[in-house]
CSV table of C-alpha atoms and ligand atoms in Angstrom, one decimal:
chain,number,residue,atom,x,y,z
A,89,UNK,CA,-35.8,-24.0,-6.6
A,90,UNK,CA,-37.6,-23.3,-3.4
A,91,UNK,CA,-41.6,-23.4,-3.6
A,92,UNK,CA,-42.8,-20.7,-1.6
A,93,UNK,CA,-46.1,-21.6,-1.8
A,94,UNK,CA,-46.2,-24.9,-1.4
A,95,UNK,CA,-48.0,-27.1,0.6
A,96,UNK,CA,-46.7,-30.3,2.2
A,97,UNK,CA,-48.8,-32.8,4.3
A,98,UNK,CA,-47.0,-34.5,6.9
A,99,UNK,CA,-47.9,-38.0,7.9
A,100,UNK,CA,-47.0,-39.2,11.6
A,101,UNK,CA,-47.1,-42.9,12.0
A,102,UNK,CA,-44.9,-43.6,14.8
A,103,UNK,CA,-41.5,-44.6,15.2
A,104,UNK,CA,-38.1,-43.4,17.6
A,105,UNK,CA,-38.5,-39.9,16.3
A,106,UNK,CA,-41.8,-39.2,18.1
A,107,UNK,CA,-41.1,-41.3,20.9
A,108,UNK,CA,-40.0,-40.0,24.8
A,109,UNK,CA,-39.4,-42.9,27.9
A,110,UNK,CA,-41.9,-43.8,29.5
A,111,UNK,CA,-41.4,-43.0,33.3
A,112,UNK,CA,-42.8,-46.5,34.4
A,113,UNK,CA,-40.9,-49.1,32.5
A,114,UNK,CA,-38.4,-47.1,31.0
A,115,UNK,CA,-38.8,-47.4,27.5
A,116,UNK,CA,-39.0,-45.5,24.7
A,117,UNK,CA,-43.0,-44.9,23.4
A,118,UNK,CA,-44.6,-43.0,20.8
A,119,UNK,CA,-46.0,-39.7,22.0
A,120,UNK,CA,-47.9,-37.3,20.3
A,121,UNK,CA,-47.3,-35.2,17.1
A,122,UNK,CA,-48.0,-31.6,18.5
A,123,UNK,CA,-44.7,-32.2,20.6
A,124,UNK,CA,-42.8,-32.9,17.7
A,125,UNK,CA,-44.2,-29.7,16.4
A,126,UNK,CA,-42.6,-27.9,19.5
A,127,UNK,CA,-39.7,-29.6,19.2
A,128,UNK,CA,-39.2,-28.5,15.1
A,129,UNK,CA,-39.6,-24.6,15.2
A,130,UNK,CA,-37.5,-24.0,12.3
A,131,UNK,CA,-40.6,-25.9,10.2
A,132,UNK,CA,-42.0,-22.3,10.9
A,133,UNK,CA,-39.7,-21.1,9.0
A,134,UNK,CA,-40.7,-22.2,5.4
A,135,UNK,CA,-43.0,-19.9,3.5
A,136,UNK,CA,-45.0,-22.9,3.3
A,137,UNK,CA,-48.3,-24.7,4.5
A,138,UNK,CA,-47.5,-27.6,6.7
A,139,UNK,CA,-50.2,-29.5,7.4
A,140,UNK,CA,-50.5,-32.8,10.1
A,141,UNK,CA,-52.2,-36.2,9.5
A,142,UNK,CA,-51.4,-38.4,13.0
A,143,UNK,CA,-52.2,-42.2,12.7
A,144,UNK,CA,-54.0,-43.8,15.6
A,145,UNK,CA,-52.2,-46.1,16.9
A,146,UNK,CA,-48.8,-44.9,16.8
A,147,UNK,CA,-46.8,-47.4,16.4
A,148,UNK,CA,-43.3,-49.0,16.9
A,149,UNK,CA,-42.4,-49.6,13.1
A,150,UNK,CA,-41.9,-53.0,14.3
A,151,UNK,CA,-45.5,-53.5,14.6
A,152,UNK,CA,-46.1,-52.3,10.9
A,153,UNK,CA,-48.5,-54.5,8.9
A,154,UNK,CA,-49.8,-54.4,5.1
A,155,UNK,CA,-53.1,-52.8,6.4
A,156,UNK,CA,-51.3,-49.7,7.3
A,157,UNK,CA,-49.3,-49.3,3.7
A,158,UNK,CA,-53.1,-50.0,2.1
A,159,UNK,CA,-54.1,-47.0,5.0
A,160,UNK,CA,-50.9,-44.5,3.5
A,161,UNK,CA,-51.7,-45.1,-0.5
A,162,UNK,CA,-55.4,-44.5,0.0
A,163,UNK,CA,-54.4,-41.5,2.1
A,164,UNK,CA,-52.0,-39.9,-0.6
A,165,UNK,CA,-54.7,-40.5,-3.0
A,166,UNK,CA,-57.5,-38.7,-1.5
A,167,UNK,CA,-55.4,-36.2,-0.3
A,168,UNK,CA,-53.0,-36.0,-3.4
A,169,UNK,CA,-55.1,-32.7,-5.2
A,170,UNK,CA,-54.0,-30.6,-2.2
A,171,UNK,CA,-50.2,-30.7,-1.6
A,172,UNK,CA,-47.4,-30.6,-3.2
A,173,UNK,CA,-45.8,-33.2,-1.5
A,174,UNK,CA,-46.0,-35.9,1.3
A,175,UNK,CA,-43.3,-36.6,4.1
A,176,UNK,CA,-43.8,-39.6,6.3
A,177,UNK,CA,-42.3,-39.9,9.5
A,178,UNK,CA,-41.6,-43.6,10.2
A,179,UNK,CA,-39.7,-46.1,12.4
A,180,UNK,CA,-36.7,-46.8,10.8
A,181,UNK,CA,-36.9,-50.7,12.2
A,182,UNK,CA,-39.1,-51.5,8.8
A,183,UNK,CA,-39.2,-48.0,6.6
A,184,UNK,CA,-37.3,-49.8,3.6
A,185,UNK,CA,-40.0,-51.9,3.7
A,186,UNK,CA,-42.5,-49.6,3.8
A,187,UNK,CA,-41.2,-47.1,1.2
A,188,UNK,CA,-40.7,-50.3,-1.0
A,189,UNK,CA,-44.6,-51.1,-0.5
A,190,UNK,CA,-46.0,-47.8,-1.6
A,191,UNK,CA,-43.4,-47.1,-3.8
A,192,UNK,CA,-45.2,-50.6,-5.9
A,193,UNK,CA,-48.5,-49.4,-4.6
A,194,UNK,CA,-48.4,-46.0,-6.2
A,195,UNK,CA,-48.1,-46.1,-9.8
A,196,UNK,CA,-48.0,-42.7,-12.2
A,197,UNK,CA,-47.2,-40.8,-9.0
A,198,UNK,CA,-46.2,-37.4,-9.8
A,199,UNK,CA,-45.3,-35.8,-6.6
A,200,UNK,CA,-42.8,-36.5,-3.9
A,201,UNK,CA,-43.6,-39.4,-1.0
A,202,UNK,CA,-40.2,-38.3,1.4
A,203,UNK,CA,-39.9,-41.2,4.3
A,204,UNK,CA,-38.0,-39.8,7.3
A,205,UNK,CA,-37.5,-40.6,10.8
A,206,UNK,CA,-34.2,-41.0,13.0
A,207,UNK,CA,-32.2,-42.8,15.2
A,208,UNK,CA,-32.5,-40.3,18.4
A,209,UNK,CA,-35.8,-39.2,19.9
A,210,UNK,CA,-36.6,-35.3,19.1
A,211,UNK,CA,-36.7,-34.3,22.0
A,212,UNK,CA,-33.0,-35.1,22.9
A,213,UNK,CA,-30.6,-32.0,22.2
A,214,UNK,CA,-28.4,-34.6,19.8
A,215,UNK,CA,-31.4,-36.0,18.0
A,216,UNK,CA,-31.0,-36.6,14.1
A,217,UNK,CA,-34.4,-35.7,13.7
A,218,UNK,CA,-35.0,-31.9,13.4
A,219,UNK,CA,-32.2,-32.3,10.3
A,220,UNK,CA,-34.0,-35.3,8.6
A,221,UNK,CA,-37.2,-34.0,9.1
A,222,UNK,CA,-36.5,-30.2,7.8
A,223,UNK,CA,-34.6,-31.5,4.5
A,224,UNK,CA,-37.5,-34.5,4.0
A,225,UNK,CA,-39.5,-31.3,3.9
A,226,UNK,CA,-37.5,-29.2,2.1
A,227,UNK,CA,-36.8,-32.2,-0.9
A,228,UNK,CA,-41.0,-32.8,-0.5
A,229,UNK,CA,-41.3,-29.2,-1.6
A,230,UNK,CA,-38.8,-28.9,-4.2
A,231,UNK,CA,-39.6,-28.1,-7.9
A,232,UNK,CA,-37.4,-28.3,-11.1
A,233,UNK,CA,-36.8,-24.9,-13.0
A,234,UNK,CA,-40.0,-26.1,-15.3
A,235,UNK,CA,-42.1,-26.1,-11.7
A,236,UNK,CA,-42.5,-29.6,-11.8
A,237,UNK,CA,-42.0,-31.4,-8.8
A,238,UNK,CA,-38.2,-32.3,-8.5
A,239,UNK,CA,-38.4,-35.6,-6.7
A,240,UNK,CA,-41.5,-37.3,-8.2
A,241,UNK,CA,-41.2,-40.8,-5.9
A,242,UNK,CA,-41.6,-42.6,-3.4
A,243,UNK,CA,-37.9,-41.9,-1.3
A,244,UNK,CA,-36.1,-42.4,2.4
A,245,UNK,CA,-34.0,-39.1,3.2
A,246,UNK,CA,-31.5,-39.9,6.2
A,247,UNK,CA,-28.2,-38.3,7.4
A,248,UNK,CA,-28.0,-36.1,4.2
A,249,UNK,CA,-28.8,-38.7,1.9
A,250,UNK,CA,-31.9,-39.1,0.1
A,251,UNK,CA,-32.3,-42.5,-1.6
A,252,UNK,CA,-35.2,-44.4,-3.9
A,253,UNK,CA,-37.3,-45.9,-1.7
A,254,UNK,CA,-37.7,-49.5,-3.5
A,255,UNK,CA,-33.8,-49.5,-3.2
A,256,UNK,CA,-33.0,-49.0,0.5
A,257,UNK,CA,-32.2,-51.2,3.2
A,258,UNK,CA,-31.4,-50.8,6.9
A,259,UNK,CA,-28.1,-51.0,7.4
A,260,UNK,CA,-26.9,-50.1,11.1
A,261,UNK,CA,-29.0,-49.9,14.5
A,262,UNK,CA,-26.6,-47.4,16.3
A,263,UNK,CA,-24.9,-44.7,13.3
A,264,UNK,CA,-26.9,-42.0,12.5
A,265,UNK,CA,-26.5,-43.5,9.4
A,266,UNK,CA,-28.8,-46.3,9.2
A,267,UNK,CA,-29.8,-46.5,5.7
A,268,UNK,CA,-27.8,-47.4,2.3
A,269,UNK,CA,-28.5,-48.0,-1.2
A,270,UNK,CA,-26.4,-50.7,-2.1
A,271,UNK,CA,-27.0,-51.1,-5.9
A,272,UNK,CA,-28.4,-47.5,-6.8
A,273,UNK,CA,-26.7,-43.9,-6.0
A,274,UNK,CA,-28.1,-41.4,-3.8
A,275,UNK,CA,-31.1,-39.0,-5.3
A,276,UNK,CA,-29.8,-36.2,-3.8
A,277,UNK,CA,-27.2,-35.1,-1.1
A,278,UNK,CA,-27.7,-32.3,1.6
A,279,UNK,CA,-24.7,-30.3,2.9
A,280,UNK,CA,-24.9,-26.8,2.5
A,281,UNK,CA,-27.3,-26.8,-0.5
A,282,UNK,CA,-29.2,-29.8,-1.7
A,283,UNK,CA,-27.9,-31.5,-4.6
A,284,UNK,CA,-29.9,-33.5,-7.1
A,285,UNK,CA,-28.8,-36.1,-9.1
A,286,UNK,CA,-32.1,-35.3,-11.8
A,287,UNK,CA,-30.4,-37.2,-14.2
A,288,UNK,CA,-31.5,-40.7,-11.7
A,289,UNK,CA,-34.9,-39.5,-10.8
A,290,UNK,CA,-37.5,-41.0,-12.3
A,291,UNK,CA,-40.6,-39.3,-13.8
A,292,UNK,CA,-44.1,-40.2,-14.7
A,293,UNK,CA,-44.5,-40.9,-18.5
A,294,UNK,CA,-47.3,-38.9,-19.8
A,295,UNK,CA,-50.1,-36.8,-17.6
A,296,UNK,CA,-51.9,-40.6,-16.4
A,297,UNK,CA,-53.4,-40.1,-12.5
A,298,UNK,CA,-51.9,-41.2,-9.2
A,299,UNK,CA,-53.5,-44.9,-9.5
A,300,UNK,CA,-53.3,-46.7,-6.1
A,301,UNK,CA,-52.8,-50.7,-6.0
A,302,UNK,CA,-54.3,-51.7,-2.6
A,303,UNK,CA,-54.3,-55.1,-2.8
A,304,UNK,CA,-51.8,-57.2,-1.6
A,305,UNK,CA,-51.7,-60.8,-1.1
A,306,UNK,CA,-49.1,-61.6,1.6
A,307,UNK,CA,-48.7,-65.3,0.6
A,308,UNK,CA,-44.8,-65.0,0.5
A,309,UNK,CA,-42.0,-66.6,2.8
A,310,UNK,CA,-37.9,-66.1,2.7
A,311,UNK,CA,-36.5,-68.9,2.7
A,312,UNK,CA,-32.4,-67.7,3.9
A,313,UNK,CA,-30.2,-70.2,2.5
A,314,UNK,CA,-27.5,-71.2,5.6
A,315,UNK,CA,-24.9,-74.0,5.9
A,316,UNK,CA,-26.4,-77.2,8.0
A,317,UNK,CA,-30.6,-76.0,6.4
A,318,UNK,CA,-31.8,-79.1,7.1
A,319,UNK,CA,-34.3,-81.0,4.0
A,320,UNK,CA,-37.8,-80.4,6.5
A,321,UNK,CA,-37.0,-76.8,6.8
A,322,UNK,CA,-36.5,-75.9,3.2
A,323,UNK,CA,-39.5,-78.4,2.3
A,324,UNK,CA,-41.6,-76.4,5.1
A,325,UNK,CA,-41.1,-73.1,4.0
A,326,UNK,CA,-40.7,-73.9,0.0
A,327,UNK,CA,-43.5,-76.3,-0.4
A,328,UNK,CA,-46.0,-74.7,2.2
A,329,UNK,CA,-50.0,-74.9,1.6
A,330,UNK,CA,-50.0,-71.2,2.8
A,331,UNK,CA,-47.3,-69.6,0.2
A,332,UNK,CA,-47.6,-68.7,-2.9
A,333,UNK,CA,-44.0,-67.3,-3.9
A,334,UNK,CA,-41.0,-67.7,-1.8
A,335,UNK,CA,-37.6,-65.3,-2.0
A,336,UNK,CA,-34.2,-67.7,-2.1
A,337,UNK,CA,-32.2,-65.8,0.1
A,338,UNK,CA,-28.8,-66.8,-1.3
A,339,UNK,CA,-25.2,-66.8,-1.7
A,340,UNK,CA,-23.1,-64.4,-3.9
A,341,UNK,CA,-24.3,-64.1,-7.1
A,342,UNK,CA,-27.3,-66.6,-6.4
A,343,UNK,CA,-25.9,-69.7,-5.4
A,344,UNK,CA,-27.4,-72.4,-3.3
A,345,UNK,CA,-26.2,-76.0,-2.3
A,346,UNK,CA,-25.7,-78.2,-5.3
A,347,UNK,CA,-27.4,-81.5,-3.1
A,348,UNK,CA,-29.8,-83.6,-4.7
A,349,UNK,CA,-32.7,-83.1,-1.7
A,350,UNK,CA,-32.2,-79.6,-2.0
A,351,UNK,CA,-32.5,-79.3,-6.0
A,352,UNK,CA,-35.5,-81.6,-5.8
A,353,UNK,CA,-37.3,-80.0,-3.5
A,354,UNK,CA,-36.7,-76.6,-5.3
A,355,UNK,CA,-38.3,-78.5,-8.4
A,356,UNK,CA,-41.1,-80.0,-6.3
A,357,UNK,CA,-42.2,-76.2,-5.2
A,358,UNK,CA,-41.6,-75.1,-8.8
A,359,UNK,CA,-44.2,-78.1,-9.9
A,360,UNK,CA,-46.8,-76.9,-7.4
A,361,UNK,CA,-46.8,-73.6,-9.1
A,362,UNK,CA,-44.6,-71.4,-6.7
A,363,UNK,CA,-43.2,-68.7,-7.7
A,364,UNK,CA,-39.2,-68.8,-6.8
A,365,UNK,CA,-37.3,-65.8,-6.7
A,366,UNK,CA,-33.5,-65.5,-6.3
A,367,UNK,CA,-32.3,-62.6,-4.4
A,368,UNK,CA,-28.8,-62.6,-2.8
A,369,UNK,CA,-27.7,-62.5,0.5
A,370,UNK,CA,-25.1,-60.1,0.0
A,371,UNK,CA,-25.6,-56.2,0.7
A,372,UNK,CA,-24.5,-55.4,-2.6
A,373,UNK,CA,-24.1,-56.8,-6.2
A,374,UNK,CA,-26.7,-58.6,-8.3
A,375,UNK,CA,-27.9,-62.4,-9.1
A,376,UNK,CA,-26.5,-64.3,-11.7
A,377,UNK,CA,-27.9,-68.0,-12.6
A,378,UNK,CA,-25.6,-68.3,-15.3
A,379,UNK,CA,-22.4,-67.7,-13.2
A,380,UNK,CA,-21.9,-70.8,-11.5
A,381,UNK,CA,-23.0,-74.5,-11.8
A,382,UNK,CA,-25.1,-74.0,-8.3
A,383,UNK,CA,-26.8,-70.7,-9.9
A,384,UNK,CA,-27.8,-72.4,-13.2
A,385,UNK,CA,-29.5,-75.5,-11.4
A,386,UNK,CA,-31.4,-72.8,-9.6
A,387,UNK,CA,-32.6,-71.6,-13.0
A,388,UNK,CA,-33.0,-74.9,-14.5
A,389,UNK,CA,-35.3,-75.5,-11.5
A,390,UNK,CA,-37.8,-72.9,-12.5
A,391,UNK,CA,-36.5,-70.0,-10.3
A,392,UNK,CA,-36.5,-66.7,-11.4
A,393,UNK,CA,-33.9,-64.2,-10.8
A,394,UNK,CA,-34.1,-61.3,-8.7
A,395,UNK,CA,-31.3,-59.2,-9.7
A,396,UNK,CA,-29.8,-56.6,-7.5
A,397,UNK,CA,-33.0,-56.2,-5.8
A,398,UNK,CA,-32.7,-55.4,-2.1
A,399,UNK,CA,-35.1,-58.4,-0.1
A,400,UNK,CA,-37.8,-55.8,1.4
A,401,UNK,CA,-38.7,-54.6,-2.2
A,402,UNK,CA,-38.4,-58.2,-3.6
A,403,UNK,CA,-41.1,-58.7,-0.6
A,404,UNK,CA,-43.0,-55.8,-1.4
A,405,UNK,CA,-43.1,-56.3,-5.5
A,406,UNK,CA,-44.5,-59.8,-4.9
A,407,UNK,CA,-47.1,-58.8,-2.2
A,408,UNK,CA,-48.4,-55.9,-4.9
A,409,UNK,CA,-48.0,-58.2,-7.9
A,410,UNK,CA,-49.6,-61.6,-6.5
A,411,UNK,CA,-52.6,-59.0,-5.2
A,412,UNK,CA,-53.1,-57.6,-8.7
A,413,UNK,CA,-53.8,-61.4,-10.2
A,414,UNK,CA,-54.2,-65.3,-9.1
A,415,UNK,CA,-52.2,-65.7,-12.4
A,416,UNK,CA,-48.8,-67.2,-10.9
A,417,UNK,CA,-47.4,-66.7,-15.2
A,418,UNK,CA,-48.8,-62.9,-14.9
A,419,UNK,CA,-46.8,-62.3,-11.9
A,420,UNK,CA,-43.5,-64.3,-12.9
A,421,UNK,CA,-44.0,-61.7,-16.3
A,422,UNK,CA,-43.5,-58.9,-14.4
A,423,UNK,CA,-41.2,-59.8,-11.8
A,424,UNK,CA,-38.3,-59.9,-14.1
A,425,UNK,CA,-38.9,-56.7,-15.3
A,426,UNK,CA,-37.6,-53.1,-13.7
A,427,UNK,CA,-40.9,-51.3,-12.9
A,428,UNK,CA,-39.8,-48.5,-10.4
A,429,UNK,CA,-36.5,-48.5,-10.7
A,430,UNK,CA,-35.7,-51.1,-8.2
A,431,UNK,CA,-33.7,-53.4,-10.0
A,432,UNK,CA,-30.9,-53.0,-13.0
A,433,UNK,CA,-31.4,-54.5,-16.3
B,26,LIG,N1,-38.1,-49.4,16.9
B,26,LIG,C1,-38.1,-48.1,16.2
B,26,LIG,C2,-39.1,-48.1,15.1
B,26,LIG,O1,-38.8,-48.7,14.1
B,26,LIG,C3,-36.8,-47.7,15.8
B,26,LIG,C4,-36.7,-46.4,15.1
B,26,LIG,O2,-37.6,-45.7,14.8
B,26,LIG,O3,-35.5,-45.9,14.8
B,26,LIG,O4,-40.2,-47.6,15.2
């Protein structure tokens, strides 16, 4: 159902949709948000309010730090009263990332949080931006036949896909296509209409508020499991002063090498306290310690599994959970368990 009077505020941080070259070095730069504006006339077109919020910097999504997902939840919150819905126009270099962060950060949300962006500048004629950017705004808008707001979370729509936020991943640098969902179908699909798969989006139980978590502690390291990782490496990122949790980055269904220095080291970081989470390697399928004898030393170690959790909202759980708490048992607790719909169980 189109919302005619809806209002949407969109939020400009930066990224290849915005940018133009600059005539000195030659490379592409973020420019300003009225241009994009010019560039998008069919936003006109809704029956809607559109309103602008520009970040200062904008930024390269490369240069994206915590401080500016803590900027976008408190932003939603004090603006979250007066629209129906938020898009966000973002790099696509970290946006999985990103939408994983607030997707953690923003807990009862009850209104959509679209990420969009593209892979072509807006200004050139075969840019993928106008289309991302008028369906983001389009699905931001959206209500169910009861009114309610169709798409109640934090989501990445790209090349007529629109897919959970805590589940995405960048997948190609040069397809239009850039994003996928390995482990969790689409939300919806745009072709001539937009279809939504309702029975897969998730809904806030009960009337609770928006509440925001902005507190992250960023004490986390990946650790990517390779052939020839050599015993000072893993015992420099596993057992490091500065890290409180560490992703395993392994193989298949969560394997690592079986070698003595490796296993002991794992149980060394384990005794400090670390908190060890197993997510694999491959773009698709899920962890499974009890598969293989390599995956079931892992466990026996003390590490805990990740599932079929993509690495950027393994990243982005820990960051939120760890900034909740200095209880390492509180976070492992809760780490196992699905709590946006970022992981099967
Ligand atoms: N480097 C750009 C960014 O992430 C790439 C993009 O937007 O597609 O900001």
């Amino acid at each position: 159902m189109r919302n005619q009077g809806a209002s949407i505020l969109l939020i400009y941080t930066g990224g290849t949709i915005g940018m133009k070259h600059d005539p000195v070095s030659g490379a592409l730069k973020p420019f300003d948000f009225g241009q994009i504006l010019d560039e998008v006339p069919e936003l006109g077109k809704f029956a809607f309010r559109i309103d602008a919020y520009t970040f200062d910097p904008l930024i390269d999504s490369s240069d994206v730090e915590p401080a500016m997902w803590v900027d976008l939840a408190r932003l939603i919150r004090s603006r979250y009263d007066s629209y129906d819905g938020f898009v966000i126009l973002h790099g696509t270099d970290t946006m999985a990332f990103s939408a994983s962060a607030l997707s953690f950060m923003l807990e009862n949300l009850g209104k959509p949080v679209v990420f969009t962006g593209s892979q072509l500048p807006i200004g050139i004629p075969r840019t993928d931006g106008k289309e991302n950017l008028v369906s983001a705004v389009e699905i931001a808008s959206a209500k169910g036949s009861d009114g309610s707001p169709r798409v109640p979370e934090v989501s990445i729509f790209f090349d007529s896909k629109l897919i959970r936020g805590c589940r995405a991943t960048k997948t190609d640098s040069s397809s239009f296509s850039a994003f996928r969902s390995p482990n969790f179908p689409p939300l919806a699909e745009a072709g001539i209409s937009i279809r939504y798969n309702d029975a897969l989006i998730r809904r806030p139980s009960g009337d609770l508020p928006l509440a925001i978590h902005d507190r992250l502690d960023t004490r986390v390291s990946i650790l990517k499991i390779h052939p020839g990782i050599t015993p000072q490496v893993v015992r420099d990122i596993l057992c490091g002063s500065q890290t409180r949790a560490v992703i395993l980055e392994t193989y298949g269904s969560g394997n690592a090498p079986s070698k003595p220095w490796f296993l002991d080291l794992v149980r060394e970081a384990s005794g400090m306290g670390k908190i060890l989470l197993n997510v694999t390697q491959c773009p698709s399928g899920t962890v499974d310690m009890d598969l293989y004898a390599t995956g079931k030393a892992l466990k026996e170690a003390g590490v805990l599994s990740g599932f079929d959790s993509t690495t950027e909202s393994a990243l982005a759980k820990l960051f939120v959970l760890m900034g909740g708490t200095s209880s390492q048992a509180e976070v492992k607790s809760l780490l196992e368990a699905d709590i946006r719909g970022e992981i099967s169980k």
